[in-house]
Structures are given as C-alpha cells and as structure tokens.
CSV table of C-alpha atoms in Angstrom, one decimal:
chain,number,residue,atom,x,y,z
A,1,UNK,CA,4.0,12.6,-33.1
A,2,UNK,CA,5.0,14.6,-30.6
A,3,UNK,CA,3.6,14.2,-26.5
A,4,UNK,CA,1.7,17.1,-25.0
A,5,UNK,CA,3.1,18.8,-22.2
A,6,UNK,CA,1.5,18.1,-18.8
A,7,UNK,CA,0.5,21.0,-16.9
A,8,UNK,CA,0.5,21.3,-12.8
A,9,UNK,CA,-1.1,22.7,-10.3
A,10,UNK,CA,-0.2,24.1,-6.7
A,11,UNK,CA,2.8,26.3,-5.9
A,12,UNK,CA,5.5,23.8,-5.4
A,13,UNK,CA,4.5,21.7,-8.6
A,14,UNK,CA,7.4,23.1,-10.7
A,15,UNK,CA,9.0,20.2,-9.1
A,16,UNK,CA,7.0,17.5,-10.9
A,17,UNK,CA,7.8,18.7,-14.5
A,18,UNK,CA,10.9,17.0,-15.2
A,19,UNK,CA,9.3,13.7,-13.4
A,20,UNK,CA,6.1,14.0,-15.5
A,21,UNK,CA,8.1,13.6,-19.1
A,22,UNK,CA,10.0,10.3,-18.3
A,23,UNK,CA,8.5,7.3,-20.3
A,24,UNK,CA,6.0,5.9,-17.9
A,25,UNK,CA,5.5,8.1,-15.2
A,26,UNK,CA,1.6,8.9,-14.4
A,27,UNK,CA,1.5,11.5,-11.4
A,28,UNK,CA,3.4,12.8,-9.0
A,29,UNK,CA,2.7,14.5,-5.9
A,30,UNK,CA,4.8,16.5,-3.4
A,31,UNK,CA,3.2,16.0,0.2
A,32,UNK,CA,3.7,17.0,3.6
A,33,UNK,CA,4.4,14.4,6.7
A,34,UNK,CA,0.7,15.0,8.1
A,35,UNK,CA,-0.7,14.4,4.6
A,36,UNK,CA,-1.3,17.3,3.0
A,37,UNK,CA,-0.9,18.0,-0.9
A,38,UNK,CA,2.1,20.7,-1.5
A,39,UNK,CA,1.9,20.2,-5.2
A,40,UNK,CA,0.6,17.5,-8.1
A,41,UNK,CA,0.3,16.5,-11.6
A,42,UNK,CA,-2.8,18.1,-13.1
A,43,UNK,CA,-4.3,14.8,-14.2
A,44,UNK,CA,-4.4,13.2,-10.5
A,45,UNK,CA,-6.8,16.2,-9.6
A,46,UNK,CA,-7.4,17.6,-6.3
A,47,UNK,CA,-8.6,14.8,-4.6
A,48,UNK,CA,-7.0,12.1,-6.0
A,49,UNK,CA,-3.9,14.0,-5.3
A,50,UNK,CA,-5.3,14.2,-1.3
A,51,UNK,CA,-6.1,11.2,-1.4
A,52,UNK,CA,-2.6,10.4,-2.3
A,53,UNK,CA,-0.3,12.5,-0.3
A,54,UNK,CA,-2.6,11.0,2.8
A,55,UNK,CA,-1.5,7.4,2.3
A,56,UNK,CA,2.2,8.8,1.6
A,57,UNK,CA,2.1,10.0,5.0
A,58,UNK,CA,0.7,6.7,5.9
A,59,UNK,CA,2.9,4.6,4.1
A,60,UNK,CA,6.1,6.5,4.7
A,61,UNK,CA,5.2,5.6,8.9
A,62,UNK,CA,4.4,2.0,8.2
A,63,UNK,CA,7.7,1.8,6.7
A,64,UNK,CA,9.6,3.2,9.7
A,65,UNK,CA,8.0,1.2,11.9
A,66,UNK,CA,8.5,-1.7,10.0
A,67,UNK,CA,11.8,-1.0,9.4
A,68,UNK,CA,12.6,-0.1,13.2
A,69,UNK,CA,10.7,-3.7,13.9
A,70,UNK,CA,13.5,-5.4,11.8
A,71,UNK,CA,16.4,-3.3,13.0
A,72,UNK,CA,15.1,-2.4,16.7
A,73,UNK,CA,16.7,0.8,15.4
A,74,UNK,CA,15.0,4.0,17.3
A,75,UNK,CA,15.2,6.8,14.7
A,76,UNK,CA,15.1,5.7,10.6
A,77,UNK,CA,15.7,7.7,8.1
A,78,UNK,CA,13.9,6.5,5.1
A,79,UNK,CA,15.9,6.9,1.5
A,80,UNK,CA,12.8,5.3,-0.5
A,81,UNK,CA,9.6,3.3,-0.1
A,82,UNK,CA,8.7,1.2,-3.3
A,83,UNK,CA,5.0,-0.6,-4.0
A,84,UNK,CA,5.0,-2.6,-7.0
A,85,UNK,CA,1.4,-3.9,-8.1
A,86,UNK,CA,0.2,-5.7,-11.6
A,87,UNK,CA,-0.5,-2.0,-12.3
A,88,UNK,CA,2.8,-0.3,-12.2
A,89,UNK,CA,5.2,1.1,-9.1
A,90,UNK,CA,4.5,3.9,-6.5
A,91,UNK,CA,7.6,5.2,-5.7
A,92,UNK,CA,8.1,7.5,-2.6
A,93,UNK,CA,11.0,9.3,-1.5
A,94,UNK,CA,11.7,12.2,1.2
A,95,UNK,CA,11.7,15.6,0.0
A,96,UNK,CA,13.4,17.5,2.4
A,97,UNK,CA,12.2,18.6,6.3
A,98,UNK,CA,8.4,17.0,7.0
A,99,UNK,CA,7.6,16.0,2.9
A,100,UNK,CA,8.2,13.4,0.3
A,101,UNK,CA,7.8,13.1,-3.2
A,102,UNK,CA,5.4,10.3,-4.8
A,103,UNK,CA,5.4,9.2,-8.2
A,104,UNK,CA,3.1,6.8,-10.2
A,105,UNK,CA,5.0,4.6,-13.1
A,106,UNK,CA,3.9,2.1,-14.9
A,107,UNK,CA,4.9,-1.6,-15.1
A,108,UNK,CA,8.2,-1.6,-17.6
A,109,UNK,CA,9.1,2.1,-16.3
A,110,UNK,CA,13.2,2.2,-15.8
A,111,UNK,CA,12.5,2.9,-12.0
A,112,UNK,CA,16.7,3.5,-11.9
A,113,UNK,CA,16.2,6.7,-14.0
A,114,UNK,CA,13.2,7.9,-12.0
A,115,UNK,CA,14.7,6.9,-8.6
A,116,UNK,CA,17.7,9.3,-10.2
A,117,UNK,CA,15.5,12.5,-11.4
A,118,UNK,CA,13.5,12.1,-8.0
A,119,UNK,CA,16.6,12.7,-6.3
A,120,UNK,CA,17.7,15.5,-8.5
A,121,UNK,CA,14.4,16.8,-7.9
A,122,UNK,CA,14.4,17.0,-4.5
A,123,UNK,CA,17.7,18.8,-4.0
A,124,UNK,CA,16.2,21.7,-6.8
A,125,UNK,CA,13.6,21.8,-3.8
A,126,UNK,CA,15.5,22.3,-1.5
A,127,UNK,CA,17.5,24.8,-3.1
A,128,UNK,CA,14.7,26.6,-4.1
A,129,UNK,CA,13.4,26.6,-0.4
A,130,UNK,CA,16.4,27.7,1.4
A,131,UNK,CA,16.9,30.9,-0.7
A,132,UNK,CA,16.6,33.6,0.7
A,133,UNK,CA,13.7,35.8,-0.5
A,134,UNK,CA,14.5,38.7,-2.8
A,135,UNK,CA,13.6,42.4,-1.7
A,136,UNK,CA,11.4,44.6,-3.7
A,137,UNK,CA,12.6,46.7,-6.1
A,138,UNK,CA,12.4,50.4,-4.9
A,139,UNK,CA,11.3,53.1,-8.1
C-alpha cells in the first residue's frame, strides 16, 4: 500500500514536503514573527494554518521571555520550542530572519529525526531566499 503524497499550498510551502513524509508528522507551517502564514500543509487549511502561525508567534515570545526570566539574559536566541500533549508534539523552530517553522507529530513520532530535517529544511530556505534572482531571458 503505498501513502499518497500531500500537496501544499502558498509560495514558500516547497519547504514542508520533505517534513510532511516522515512517519507521524500531521502539518507544518512556515510563519512570520507577527503571525502571518508564509506557507502550510494543505490539510491544516487556511485558517487552521492562521490560526497556527498566530500562536507560533505567540509562543515563540512566551518562550523568550520565559527563557530571559530564568537567565536574566537580555537578547535569546531561541534554537527550538517543544509542546508535548496526550495528542502528539508541536515542534517550533526559527526559520531564518522574522519566521519559524511549526510542525504537528504525533505521540511515538522520532522527534530526533524531525528536529534533524527541520533544520535541514530551514537552511534550503535560506538558500533559496538569499539567491539572487535570475534575469530574463532576452529572444
């Protein structure tokens, strides 16, 4: 039996793909740091997906605070913010200049392996981002 590809949606999405076909990964979503969606997995939709990259913007400040509460530290740099609930792990990592990258796993997901291709993931973004664009072609 073979798994149907999951499709995306938004320009930045591309991203996702790779996330989307590990073992129990649910959605993903590439947001900005004022909450806006930049990309998601097709079967979040559009507003769970806004819904979604609103509280990553959320969370990702409650967990600089909190982490500049413990450590009186002025300026944190978050590596990753994990929830884990009876109903699998939200996993949310920075994705460059002002966005992060949120994935939805389930409980049993090896969060090693998608901590790893989240990573990977992000630095394709980046590369993509920073190229410079290509001219036109003259005829």
């Amino acid at each position: 039996m073979t798994t149907p590809l999951r499709r995306h949606t938004e320009d930045l999405s591309w991203v996702l793909t790779p996330l989307l076909d590990l073992p129990g990964v649910q959605n993903a979503v590439i947001a900005t740091g004022d909450g806006l969606v930049t990309g998601h997995s097709a079967d979040l939709g559009r507003d769970g997906a806004d819904r979604v990259a609103a509280m990553t913007a959320s969370l990702h400040a409650a967990a600089r605070a909190f982490t500049t509460a413990f450590t009186g530290a002025e300026k944190v740099a978050l590596n990753q913010t994990v929830v884990e609930s009876e109903h699998g792990y939200a996993v949310v990592t920075p994705a460059g200049e002002n966005s992060s990258l949120a994935v939805f796993a389930l409980p049993g997901a090896d969060l090693g392996t998608i901590a790893y291709q989240m990573q990977v993931q992000v630095a394709a973004l980046a590369r993509a981002l920073a190229s410079p664009a290509r001219e036109a072609s003259r005829t």
